[in-house]
PDB file of C-alpha atoms in Angstrom:
ATOM      1  CA  MET I   1     -22.553 -59.970   1.668  1.00  0.00           C
ATOM      2  CA  ILE I   2     -19.909 -60.986   4.455  1.00  0.00           C
ATOM      3  CA  ILE I   3     -20.081 -59.016   7.534  1.00  0.00           C
ATOM      4  CA  LYS I   4     -17.051 -59.332  10.093  1.00  0.00           C
ATOM      5  CA  ALA I   5     -16.189 -57.994  13.603  1.00  0.00           C
ATOM      6  CA  VAL I   6     -12.936 -56.319  14.154  1.00  0.00           C
ATOM      7  CA  LYS I   7     -12.281 -56.950  17.597  1.00  0.00           C
ATOM      8  CA  PHE I   8      -9.514 -55.371  19.567  1.00  0.00           C
ATOM      9  CA  ARG I   9     -10.451 -55.042  23.081  1.00  0.00           C
ATOM     10  CA  LYS I  10     -12.094 -57.405  25.708  1.00  0.00           C
ATOM     11  CA  ASP I  11     -13.232 -57.547  29.256  1.00  0.00           C
ATOM     12  CA  GLY I  12     -14.051 -54.195  29.923  1.00  0.00           C
ATOM     13  CA  PHE I  13     -17.186 -52.904  31.729  1.00  0.00           C
ATOM     14  CA  TYR I  14     -19.840 -50.294  31.862  1.00  0.00           C
ATOM     15  CA  THR I  15     -21.628 -49.292  35.018  1.00  0.00           C
ATOM     16  CA  GLN I  16     -25.500 -48.926  35.360  1.00  0.00           C
ATOM     17  CA  PRO I  17     -25.320 -45.135  36.464  1.00  0.00           C
ATOM     18  CA  PHE I  18     -23.093 -44.506  33.075  1.00  0.00           C
ATOM     19  CA  VAL I  19     -25.240 -46.290  30.532  1.00  0.00           C
ATOM     20  CA  PHE I  20     -28.761 -45.665  32.218  1.00  0.00           C
ATOM     21  CA  GLY I  21     -28.458 -42.362  33.812  1.00  0.00           C
ATOM     22  CA  GLY I  22     -28.794 -39.948  31.045  1.00  0.00           C
ATOM     23  CA  GLU I  23     -32.157 -38.395  31.684  1.00  0.00           C
ATOM     24  CA  GLU I  24     -33.048 -39.548  35.180  1.00  0.00           C
ATOM     25  CA  GLY I  25     -29.474 -38.856  36.730  1.00  0.00           C
ATOM     26  CA  MET I  26     -26.611 -41.356  37.587  1.00  0.00           C
ATOM     27  CA  ASP I  27     -27.666 -41.193  41.370  1.00  0.00           C
ATOM     28  CA  LYS I  28     -30.774 -43.381  40.500  1.00  0.00           C
ATOM     29  CA  PHE I  29     -28.856 -46.223  39.348  1.00  0.00           C
ATOM     30  CA  ASP I  30     -26.370 -48.517  41.152  1.00  0.00           C
ATOM     31  CA  ARG I  31     -22.691 -48.218  40.418  1.00  0.00           C
ATOM     32  CA  ASN I  32     -21.946 -51.656  41.514  1.00  0.00           C
ATOM     33  CA  VAL I  33     -23.993 -53.236  38.918  1.00  0.00           C
ATOM     34  CA  ARG I  34     -21.494 -53.570  36.051  1.00  0.00           C
ATOM     35  CA  TYR I  35     -22.348 -54.743  32.314  1.00  0.00           C
ATOM     36  CA  ARG I  36     -19.746 -56.341  30.049  1.00  0.00           C
ATOM     37  CA  GLY I  37     -17.607 -54.164  27.700  1.00  0.00           C
ATOM     38  CA  SER I  38     -15.291 -54.559  24.904  1.00  0.00           C
ATOM     39  CA  LEU I  39     -14.407 -52.666  21.712  1.00  0.00           C
ATOM     40  CA  GLN I  40     -14.838 -53.685  17.998  1.00  0.00           C
ATOM     41  CA  ASN I  41     -15.733 -52.244  14.855  1.00  0.00           C
ATOM     42  CA  TYR I  42     -17.316 -53.970  11.526  1.00  0.00           C
ATOM     43  CA  LEU I  43     -16.443 -54.687   7.950  1.00  0.00           C
ATOM     44  CA  ILE I  44     -18.884 -55.438   5.259  1.00  0.00           C
ATOM     45  CA  ASP I  45     -17.512 -57.229   2.185  1.00  0.00           C
ATOM     46  CA  THR I  46     -20.114 -56.702  -0.783  1.00  0.00           C
ATOM     47  CA  GLY I  47     -18.123 -58.931  -3.113  1.00  0.00           C
ATOM     48  CA  ASP I  48     -17.246 -55.841  -5.059  1.00  0.00           C
ATOM     49  CA  GLU I  49     -16.230 -53.265  -1.841  1.00  0.00           C
ATOM     50  CA  VAL I  50     -14.652 -53.678   1.446  1.00  0.00           C
ATOM     51  CA  ILE I  51     -16.485 -51.188   3.338  1.00  0.00           C
ATOM     52  CA  LEU I  52     -15.471 -50.358   7.247  1.00  0.00           C
ATOM     53  CA  ILE I  53     -17.732 -49.105   9.818  1.00  0.00           C
ATOM     54  CA  ASP I  54     -15.424 -47.062  12.121  1.00  0.00           C
ATOM     55  CA  THR I  55     -11.679 -47.747  12.643  1.00  0.00           C
ATOM     56  CA  GLY I  56     -10.857 -48.328  16.097  1.00  0.00           C
ATOM     57  CA  ILE I  57      -8.478 -46.295  18.553  1.00  0.00           C
ATOM     58  CA  PRO I  58      -5.450 -45.000  17.439  1.00  0.00           C
ATOM     59  CA  ALA I  59      -2.180 -47.430  17.521  1.00  0.00           C
ATOM     60  CA  GLY I  60      -0.391 -47.003  20.974  1.00  0.00           C
ATOM     61  CA  THR I  61      -3.289 -45.353  22.945  1.00  0.00           C
ATOM     62  CA  PRO I  62      -2.427 -47.110  26.607  1.00  0.00           C
ATOM     63  CA  GLU I  63      -4.732 -49.700  28.357  1.00  0.00           C
ATOM     64  CA  GLU I  64      -6.616 -48.316  31.566  1.00  0.00           C
ATOM     65  CA  HIS I  65      -6.125 -49.829  34.840  1.00  0.00           C
ATOM     66  CA  PRO I  66      -9.588 -49.063  36.370  1.00  0.00           C
ATOM     67  CA  ASP I  67     -10.691 -49.071  40.326  1.00  0.00           C
ATOM     68  CA  GLU I  68     -13.536 -49.739  42.149  1.00  0.00           C
ATOM     69  CA  ASN I  69     -14.910 -46.297  41.498  1.00  0.00           C
ATOM     70  CA  SER I  70     -14.406 -46.303  37.631  1.00  0.00           C
ATOM     71  CA  LEU I  71     -17.677 -45.695  35.622  1.00  0.00           C
ATOM     72  CA  ILE I  72     -16.511 -47.159  32.786  1.00  0.00           C
ATOM     73  CA  TYR I  73     -13.386 -49.566  31.298  1.00  0.00           C
ATOM     74  CA  THR I  74     -12.927 -50.108  27.790  1.00  0.00           C
ATOM     75  CA  GLY I  75     -10.907 -53.145  28.552  1.00  0.00           C
ATOM     76  CA  LYS I  76      -7.655 -55.226  27.902  1.00  0.00           C
ATOM     77  CA  ASP I  77      -6.006 -55.199  24.584  1.00  0.00           C
ATOM     78  CA  ILE I  78      -6.142 -58.346  22.232  1.00  0.00           C
ATOM     79  CA  CYS I  79      -4.345 -56.501  19.659  1.00  0.00           C
ATOM     80  CA  SER I  80      -4.151 -53.404  17.781  1.00  0.00           C
ATOM     81  CA  TYR I  81      -6.843 -52.487  15.584  1.00  0.00           C
ATOM     82  CA  MET I  82      -4.937 -52.665  12.316  1.00  0.00           C
ATOM     83  CA  ASP I  83      -3.740 -56.072  13.500  1.00  0.00           C
ATOM     84  CA  ALA I  84      -7.355 -57.357  14.280  1.00  0.00           C
ATOM     85  CA  PHE I  85      -8.188 -56.091  11.034  1.00  0.00           C
ATOM     86  CA  ALA I  86      -5.179 -57.744   9.061  1.00  0.00           C
ATOM     87  CA  ALA I  87      -6.489 -60.915  11.100  1.00  0.00           C
ATOM     88  CA  LEU I  88      -9.643 -60.858   9.074  1.00  0.00           C
ATOM     89  CA  GLY I  89      -7.578 -61.274   5.768  1.00  0.00           C
ATOM     90  CA  TYR I  90      -7.857 -57.838   4.320  1.00  0.00           C
ATOM     91  CA  LYS I  91      -5.031 -55.534   3.466  1.00  0.00           C
ATOM     92  CA  PRO I  92      -5.497 -51.464   3.907  1.00  0.00           C
ATOM     93  CA  GLU I  93      -5.303 -51.265   0.479  1.00  0.00           C
ATOM     94  CA  GLN I  94      -8.486 -53.346  -0.413  1.00  0.00           C
ATOM     95  CA  VAL I  95     -10.869 -51.015   1.882  1.00  0.00           C
ATOM     96  CA  THR I  96     -12.866 -48.649  -0.593  1.00  0.00           C
ATOM     97  CA  LYS I  97     -15.243 -46.823   1.893  1.00  0.00           C
ATOM     98  CA  ILE I  98     -15.260 -46.265   5.612  1.00  0.00           C
ATOM     99  CA  LEU I  99     -18.482 -45.211   7.217  1.00  0.00           C
ATOM    100  CA  LEU I 100     -17.980 -43.222  10.437  1.00  0.00           C
ATOM    101  CA  THR I 101     -20.437 -43.267  13.095  1.00  0.00           C
ATOM    102  CA  HIS I 102     -19.044 -40.076  14.775  1.00  0.00           C
ATOM    103  CA  ARG I 103     -15.613 -38.243  15.926  1.00  0.00           C
ATOM    104  CA  HIS I 104     -14.534 -39.818  18.842  1.00  0.00           C
ATOM    105  CA  ALA I 105     -11.025 -41.265  18.576  1.00  0.00           C
ATOM    106  CA  ASP I 106     -12.325 -44.948  19.578  1.00  0.00           C
ATOM    107  CA  HIS I 107     -14.225 -45.013  16.296  1.00  0.00           C
ATOM    108  CA  SER I 108     -11.802 -42.646  14.056  1.00  0.00           C
ATOM    109  CA  GLY I 109      -8.443 -43.494  15.511  1.00  0.00           C
ATOM    110  CA  GLU I 110      -6.876 -45.416  12.277  1.00  0.00           C
ATOM    111  CA  LEU I 111      -8.480 -43.540   9.526  1.00  0.00           C
ATOM    112  CA  LYS I 112      -5.479 -42.280   8.177  1.00  0.00           C
ATOM    113  CA  SER I 113      -4.111 -46.036   7.762  1.00  0.00           C
ATOM    114  CA  PHE I 114      -6.312 -46.678   4.805  1.00  0.00           C
ATOM    115  CA  PRO I 115      -5.061 -44.896   1.381  1.00  0.00           C
ATOM    116  CA  ASN I 116      -7.748 -45.885  -1.010  1.00  0.00           C
ATOM    117  CA  ALA I 117     -10.855 -45.513   1.048  1.00  0.00           C
ATOM    118  CA  GLU I 118     -13.171 -42.879   0.658  1.00  0.00           C
ATOM    119  CA  ILE I 119     -14.482 -41.705   4.230  1.00  0.00           C
ATOM    120  CA  TYR I 120     -18.084 -40.753   5.007  1.00  0.00           C
ATOM    121  CA  VAL I 121     -18.694 -38.596   7.616  1.00  0.00           C
ATOM    122  CA  ASN I 122     -21.666 -36.538   8.478  1.00  0.00           C
ATOM    123  CA  GLU I 123     -20.971 -32.896   7.403  1.00  0.00           C
ATOM    124  CA  GLU I 124     -21.564 -31.428  10.795  1.00  0.00           C
ATOM    125  CA  GLU I 125     -18.425 -33.687  12.037  1.00  0.00           C
ATOM    126  CA  VAL I 126     -16.285 -32.567   9.375  1.00  0.00           C
ATOM    127  CA  SER I 127     -14.467 -29.708  11.347  1.00  0.00           C
ATOM    128  CA  ALA I 128     -13.791 -32.015  14.494  1.00  0.00           C
ATOM    129  CA  ALA I 129     -10.325 -32.240  15.743  1.00  0.00           C
ATOM    130  CA  GLU I 130      -9.919 -35.886  15.260  1.00  0.00           C
ATOM    131  CA  LEU I 131     -10.653 -35.521  11.896  1.00  0.00           C
ATOM    132  CA  GLN I 132      -7.994 -32.733  10.574  1.00  0.00           C
ATOM    133  CA  GLY I 133      -5.409 -33.682   8.197  1.00  0.00           C
ATOM    134  CA  ILE I 134      -7.234 -36.399   6.930  1.00  0.00           C
ATOM    135  CA  ALA I 135      -7.575 -36.766   3.077  1.00  0.00           C
ATOM    136  CA  ASN I 136     -10.371 -38.654   1.243  1.00  0.00           C
ATOM    137  CA  ILE I 137     -13.076 -37.155   3.539  1.00  0.00           C
ATOM    138  CA  ILE I 138     -16.560 -37.005   2.003  1.00  0.00           C
ATOM    139  CA  PRO I 139     -18.965 -34.818   3.839  1.00  0.00           C
ATOM    140  CA  VAL I 140     -22.565 -36.534   3.958  1.00  0.00           C
ATOM    141  CA  LYS I 141     -25.609 -34.296   3.378  1.00  0.00           C
ATOM    142  CA  PHE I 142     -28.008 -36.977   3.616  1.00  0.00           C
ATOM    143  CA  THR I 143     -29.897 -36.049   0.295  1.00  0.00           C
ATOM    144  CA  ASP I 144     -31.541 -39.604  -0.342  1.00  0.00           C
ATOM    145  CA  GLY I 145     -34.608 -38.927   1.823  1.00  0.00           C
ATOM    146  CA  ALA I 146     -36.126 -41.061   4.743  1.00  0.00           C
ATOM    147  CA  TYR I 147     -35.159 -44.472   5.433  1.00  0.00           C
ATOM    148  CA  TYR I 148     -38.136 -46.209   6.955  1.00  0.00           C
ATOM    149  CA  ASN I 149     -38.635 -44.145  10.014  1.00  0.00           C
ATOM    150  CA  PHE I 150     -35.326 -42.310   9.865  1.00  0.00           C
ATOM    151  CA  PRO I 151     -36.006 -38.910   8.260  1.00  0.00           C
ATOM    152  CA  GLU I 152     -32.543 -38.465   6.793  1.00  0.00           C
ATOM    153  CA  SER I 153     -30.258 -41.040   5.008  1.00  0.00           C
ATOM    154  CA  GLN I 154     -27.565 -41.726   2.321  1.00  0.00           C
ATOM    155  CA  LYS I 155     -27.669 -44.769  -0.044  1.00  0.00           C
ATOM    156  CA  ILE I 156     -23.829 -45.983   0.097  1.00  0.00           C
ATOM    157  CA  ALA I 157     -24.285 -49.202  -1.835  1.00  0.00           C
ATOM    158  CA  ASP I 158     -26.834 -51.523  -2.975  1.00  0.00           C
ATOM    159  CA  GLY I 159     -28.309 -52.581   0.651  1.00  0.00           C
ATOM    160  CA  ILE I 160     -26.020 -50.242   2.455  1.00  0.00           C
ATOM    161  CA  TYR I 161     -27.476 -46.805   4.232  1.00  0.00           C
ATOM    162  CA  TYR I 162     -25.839 -44.224   6.163  1.00  0.00           C
ATOM    163  CA  ILE I 163     -28.426 -42.893   8.565  1.00  0.00           C
ATOM    164  CA  LYS I 164     -28.345 -39.422  10.514  1.00  0.00           C
ATOM    165  CA  ALA I 165     -28.829 -40.155  14.172  1.00  0.00           C
ATOM    166  CA  LYS I 166     -27.928 -37.075  16.173  1.00  0.00           C
ATOM    167  CA  GLY I 167     -27.501 -37.099  19.771  1.00  0.00           C
ATOM    168  CA  HIS I 168     -24.402 -38.844  21.177  1.00  0.00           C
ATOM    169  CA  THR I 169     -22.424 -36.140  19.238  1.00  0.00           C
ATOM    170  CA  ASN I 170     -24.139 -33.312  16.899  1.00  0.00           C
ATOM    171  CA  GLY I 171     -22.755 -35.083  13.753  1.00  0.00           C
ATOM    172  CA  ASN I 172     -23.584 -38.814  15.105  1.00  0.00           C
ATOM    173  CA  SER I 173     -24.636 -41.637  12.523  1.00  0.00           C
ATOM    174  CA  LEU I 174     -25.539 -44.810  12.193  1.00  0.00           C
ATOM    175  CA  VAL I 175     -25.256 -47.908   9.464  1.00  0.00           C
ATOM    176  CA  ILE I 176     -27.709 -50.317   8.300  1.00  0.00           C
ATOM    177  CA  ALA I 177     -27.140 -53.138   5.868  1.00  0.00           C
ATOM    178  CA  GLU I 178     -29.592 -55.508   4.236  1.00  0.00           C
ATOM    179  CA  ASP I 179     -28.819 -59.003   3.504  1.00  0.00           C
ATOM    180  CA  SER I 180     -31.199 -62.104   3.363  1.00  0.00           C
ATOM    181  CA  GLY I 181     -34.053 -60.577   5.034  1.00  0.00           C
ATOM    182  CA  LEU I 182     -32.243 -59.118   8.107  1.00  0.00           C
ATOM    183  CA  PHE I 183     -31.442 -55.659   8.862  1.00  0.00           C
ATOM    184  CA  TYR I 184     -27.990 -55.475  10.279  1.00  0.00           C
ATOM    185  CA  MET I 185     -27.769 -51.990  12.567  1.00  0.00           C
ATOM    186  CA  PHE I 186     -24.054 -50.795  13.292  1.00  0.00           C
ATOM    187  CA  GLN I 187     -24.022 -47.884  15.891  1.00  0.00           C
ATOM    188  CA  GLY I 188     -21.397 -46.331  17.846  1.00  0.00           C
ATOM    189  CA  ASP I 189     -22.646 -44.859  20.981  1.00  0.00           C
ATOM    190  CA  ILE I 190     -26.426 -44.597  20.702  1.00  0.00           C
ATOM    191  CA  THR I 191     -25.947 -47.425  23.417  1.00  0.00           C
ATOM    192  CA  TYR I 192     -22.836 -48.603  25.140  1.00  0.00           C
ATOM    193  CA  VAL I 193     -24.598 -52.038  26.218  1.00  0.00           C
ATOM    194  CA  ASP I 194     -27.684 -53.793  24.891  1.00  0.00           C
ATOM    195  CA  GLU I 195     -29.223 -53.600  28.289  1.00  0.00           C
ATOM    196  CA  ALA I 196     -29.726 -49.920  28.257  1.00  0.00           C
ATOM    197  CA  LEU I 197     -31.806 -50.244  24.563  1.00  0.00           C
ATOM    198  CA  TYR I 198     -34.067 -52.980  26.405  1.00  0.00           C
ATOM    199  CA  ALA I 199     -34.505 -50.876  29.453  1.00  0.00           C
ATOM    200  CA  ASN I 200     -35.115 -47.647  27.300  1.00  0.00           C
ATOM    201  CA  LYS I 201     -32.218 -45.683  28.845  1.00  0.00           C
ATOM    202  CA  LEU I 202     -29.781 -43.225  27.587  1.00  0.00           C
ATOM    203  CA  SER I 203     -26.457 -43.037  28.693  1.00  0.00           C
ATOM    204  CA  VAL I 204     -24.703 -39.796  30.392  1.00  0.00           C
ATOM    205  CA  VAL I 205     -22.639 -39.046  27.095  1.00  0.00           C
ATOM    206  CA  PHE I 206     -24.611 -36.884  24.504  1.00  0.00           C
ATOM    207  CA  ASP I 207     -24.205 -33.366  23.091  1.00  0.00           C
ATOM    208  CA  ASP I 208     -28.140 -33.092  22.749  1.00  0.00           C
ATOM    209  CA  LEU I 209     -30.037 -34.921  25.100  1.00  0.00           C
ATOM    210  CA  ALA I 210     -33.726 -34.163  23.017  1.00  0.00           C
ATOM    211  CA  ALA I 211     -31.692 -35.372  19.695  1.00  0.00           C
ATOM    212  CA  ASP I 212     -30.309 -38.174  21.668  1.00  0.00           C
ATOM    213  CA  ARG I 213     -34.064 -39.317  22.898  1.00  0.00           C
ATOM    214  CA  ALA I 214     -35.478 -38.938  19.189  1.00  0.00           C
ATOM    215  CA  THR I 215     -32.571 -40.883  17.764  1.00  0.00           C
ATOM    216  CA  PHE I 216     -33.156 -43.503  20.537  1.00  0.00           C
ATOM    217  CA  ASP I 217     -36.968 -43.627  19.942  1.00  0.00           C
ATOM    218  CA  ARG I 218     -36.487 -44.206  16.383  1.00  0.00           C
ATOM    219  CA  VAL I 219     -34.037 -47.025  16.751  1.00  0.00           C
ATOM    220  CA  ARG I 220     -36.458 -48.755  19.004  1.00  0.00           C
ATOM    221  CA  GLU I 221     -39.339 -48.254  16.805  1.00  0.00           C
ATOM    222  CA  PHE I 222     -37.264 -49.517  13.893  1.00  0.00           C
ATOM    223  CA  ILE I 223     -36.205 -52.736  15.653  1.00  0.00           C
ATOM    224  CA  ARG I 224     -39.868 -53.627  16.899  1.00  0.00           C
ATOM    225  CA  ASN I 225     -40.771 -53.409  12.906  1.00  0.00           C
ATOM    226  CA  HIS I 226     -37.941 -55.088  11.156  1.00  0.00           C
ATOM    227  CA  PRO I 227     -35.907 -58.085  11.869  1.00  0.00           C
ATOM    228  CA  THR I 228     -33.045 -56.445  13.349  1.00  0.00           C
ATOM    229  CA  VAL I 229     -29.383 -57.665  14.364  1.00  0.00           C
ATOM    230  CA  TYR I 230     -28.159 -54.947  16.698  1.00  0.00           C
ATOM    231  CA  CYS I 231     -24.385 -54.296  16.284  1.00  0.00           C
ATOM    232  CA  GLY I 232     -22.947 -52.124  18.992  1.00  0.00           C
ATOM    233  CA  THR I 233     -19.093 -51.187  19.606  1.00  0.00           C
ATOM    234  CA  HIS I 234     -18.677 -51.351  23.186  1.00  0.00           C
ATOM    235  CA  THR I 235     -20.362 -54.752  24.384  1.00  0.00           C
ATOM    236  CA  PRO I 236     -19.566 -58.118  23.267  1.00  0.00           C
ATOM    237  CA  GLN I 237     -23.167 -58.700  22.712  1.00  0.00           C
ATOM    238  CA  GLY I 238     -22.394 -56.654  19.369  1.00  0.00           C
ATOM    239  CA  TYR I 239     -20.354 -59.595  17.832  1.00  0.00           C
ATOM    240  CA  GLU I 240     -22.426 -61.961  19.792  1.00  0.00           C
ATOM    241  CA  ASN I 241     -25.437 -60.751  17.909  1.00  0.00           C
ATOM    242  CA  LEU I 242     -23.674 -60.669  14.886  1.00  0.00           C
ATOM    243  CA  GLU I 243     -22.468 -63.921  14.741  1.00  0.00           C
ATOM    244  CA  ALA I 244     -25.637 -65.790  15.906  1.00  0.00           C
ATOM    245  CA  LYS I 245     -27.667 -63.580  13.695  1.00  0.00           C
ATOM    246  CA  ARG I 246     -29.588 -62.999  16.648  1.00  0.00           C
ATOM    247  CA  VAL I 247     -32.735 -60.686  15.926  1.00  0.00           C
ATOM    248  CA  MET I 248     -33.187 -58.353  18.764  1.00  0.00           C
ATOM    249  CA  ASP I 249     -36.623 -58.674  20.583  1.00  0.00           C
ATOM    250  CA  LEU I 250     -37.092 -55.729  22.837  1.00  0.00           C
ATOM    251  CA  ASP I 251     -39.842 -57.667  25.047  1.00  0.00           C
ATOM    252  CA  HIS I 252     -37.599 -60.582  25.852  1.00  0.00           C
ATOM    253  CA  PRO I 253     -34.166 -59.460  26.702  1.00  0.00           C
ATOM    254  CA  VAL I 254     -31.147 -61.735  26.211  1.00  0.00           C
ATOM    255  CA  GLU I 255     -30.095 -62.785  29.893  1.00  0.00           C
ATOM    256  CA  THR I 256     -27.433 -60.606  31.256  1.00  0.00           C
ATOM    257  CA  ILE I 257     -23.938 -62.379  31.613  1.00  0.00           C
ATOM    258  CA  PHE I 258     -22.161 -60.054  34.366  1.00  0.00           C
ATOM    259  CA  PRO I 259     -18.341 -59.510  33.876  1.00  0.00           C
ATOM    260  CA  LYS I 260     -15.714 -60.915  36.338  1.00  0.00           C
ATOM    261  CA  VAL I 261     -13.951 -57.620  37.381  1.00  0.00           C
ATOM    262  CA  ASP I 262     -10.222 -57.563  38.602  1.00  0.00           C
ATOM    263  CA  PHE I 263      -8.956 -54.557  40.345  1.00  0.00           C
ATOM    264  CA  ALA I 264      -5.614 -55.861  41.056  1.00  0.00           C
ATOM    265  CA  LYS I 265      -3.169 -52.729  41.388  1.00  0.00           C
ATOM    266  CA  LYS I 266      -0.855 -51.923  38.458  1.00  0.00           C
ATOM    267  CA  GLN I 267       2.083 -49.468  38.205  1.00  0.00           C
ATOM    268  CA  ALA I 268       1.295 -46.087  37.671  1.00  0.00           C
ATOM    269  CA  THR I 269       2.421 -44.216  34.633  1.00  0.00           C
ATOM    270  CA  GLY I 270       1.186 -40.988  35.690  1.00  0.00           C
ATOM    271  CA  LYS I 271      -0.800 -40.776  32.576  1.00  0.00           C
ATOM    272  CA  TYR I 272      -4.796 -40.787  32.355  1.00  0.00           C
ATOM    273  CA  VAL I 273      -7.143 -41.856  29.403  1.00  0.00           C
ATOM    274  CA  CYS I 274     -10.429 -40.665  28.711  1.00  0.00           C
ATOM    275  CA  SER I 275     -12.387 -43.682  28.321  1.00  0.00           C
ATOM    276  CA  ILE I 276     -15.036 -41.852  26.220  1.00  0.00           C
ATOM    277  CA  CYS I 277     -12.729 -40.268  23.048  1.00  0.00           C
ATOM    278  CA  GLY I 278      -9.225 -41.908  24.077  1.00  0.00           C
ATOM    279  CA  TYR I 279      -7.683 -38.699  25.078  1.00  0.00           C
ATOM    280  CA  VAL I 280      -4.344 -38.943  26.840  1.00  0.00           C
ATOM    281  CA  TYR I 281      -3.455 -36.838  29.738  1.00  0.00           C
ATOM    282  CA  ASP I 282       0.361 -36.875  30.120  1.00  0.00           C
ATOM    283  CA  PRO I 283       1.314 -34.686  32.792  1.00  0.00           C
ATOM    284  CA  ALA I 284       4.798 -33.993  30.698  1.00  0.00           C
ATOM    285  CA  GLU I 285       2.466 -32.116  28.330  1.00  0.00           C
ATOM    286  CA  TYR I 286       1.026 -29.991  31.094  1.00  0.00           C
ATOM    287  CA  ASP I 287       4.029 -28.546  32.765  1.00  0.00           C
ATOM    288  CA  GLY I 288       4.213 -31.646  35.056  1.00  0.00           C
ATOM    289  CA  VAL I 289       0.741 -30.975  36.799  1.00  0.00           C
ATOM    290  CA  ALA I 290      -0.615 -34.661  38.067  1.00  0.00           C
ATOM    291  CA  PHE I 291      -3.863 -35.516  36.941  1.00  0.00           C
ATOM    292  CA  GLU I 292      -5.008 -35.814  40.521  1.00  0.00           C
ATOM    293  CA  ASP I 293      -4.116 -32.161  41.195  1.00  0.00           C
ATOM    294  CA  LEU I 294      -6.307 -30.724  38.340  1.00  0.00           C
ATOM    295  CA  PRO I 295      -9.329 -28.751  39.508  1.00  0.00           C
ATOM    296  CA  GLU I 296     -12.602 -30.845  39.737  1.00  0.00           C
ATOM    297  CA  ASP I 297     -14.183 -28.846  37.333  1.00  0.00           C
ATOM    298  CA  TRP I 298     -11.529 -29.664  34.519  1.00  0.00           C
ATOM    299  CA  LYS I 299     -12.696 -31.180  31.361  1.00  0.00           C
ATOM    300  CA  CYS I 300     -11.263 -33.618  28.465  1.00  0.00           C
ATOM    301  CA  PRO I 301     -10.065 -31.039  25.917  1.00  0.00           C
ATOM    302  CA  ARG I 302     -11.207 -33.116  23.154  1.00  0.00           C
ATOM    303  CA  CYS I 303     -14.670 -34.224  24.454  1.00  0.00           C
ATOM    304  CA  LYS I 304     -15.267 -32.121  27.182  1.00  0.00           C
ATOM    305  CA  GLN I 305     -16.364 -34.949  29.709  1.00  0.00           C
ATOM    306  CA  PRO I 306     -15.330 -34.460  33.094  1.00  0.00           C
ATOM    307  CA  LYS I 307     -12.553 -35.935  35.041  1.00  0.00           C
ATOM    308  CA  SER I 308     -14.640 -38.920  36.085  1.00  0.00           C
ATOM    309  CA  LYS I 309     -14.755 -40.481  32.934  1.00  0.00           C
ATOM    310  CA  PHE I 310     -10.826 -41.009  33.023  1.00  0.00           C
ATOM    311  CA  ASN I 311      -8.796 -43.919  34.166  1.00  0.00           C
ATOM    312  CA  PRO I 312      -5.430 -44.257  35.215  1.00  0.00           C
ATOM    313  CA  ALA I 313      -3.034 -45.858  32.395  1.00  0.00           C
TER     314      ALA I 313
END
């Protein structure tokens, strides 16, 4: 089994209130503390199949330009997701399966680019706007019973399991691959940064807080009982863990490397990007209404997050 990271954004950040404040409230944490951010998804080559876990942001999604008040910043483009995929030496036609962790566009953005792939989606996500018009979707009912301490799972291939992990979204899932005595856990946004898993803190983005906590507790319990390489989407620790085959030890956190943040002013386009789901607010599509003039209770049309989760493009 060969596992690789598909890296397409770097040098982002996530503030402590955003990644820690889900249960206690954002005001309990220091917004000047920022953790490293990035964007990457993952590829598993079993020898018989090429399986993707998520498919990046849609081509053409503009970069964000954060300021001192930005809660999150997904980072600078390295290249498009499809270019990053191609750089690993594969062609879209080779991909046989895609396992979607959840609907948000930074995870589902290029599903349409893989014509031969069966796309496995938690059945509770199938009706999501981001997934409409996409062929080859297989709604997963998780009929294979428990996988260790996770109550519901679906075996995808030998050593590869798709696991119900409700909370971040109502149809959230994670993937575990077993290889050479290690368990590789691939998760979308159960945590944005590894520091949150060590600290046992939920992020502020969830559809169901109680379910999010239950999933989070199961993840931590699994890691305590199995040698787990923890591969996240939004932190460079995800691919660093993978490349080092680093087993997570919840009692001995990896030392935090704080990001260098550049708030240099960029030329404004008037567009704003949701850092949660990638939705682009373009005033031209809203009768010329500037983002700044939207009501304070306005929410992202796609993921229902507030204005504070948007950055200028």
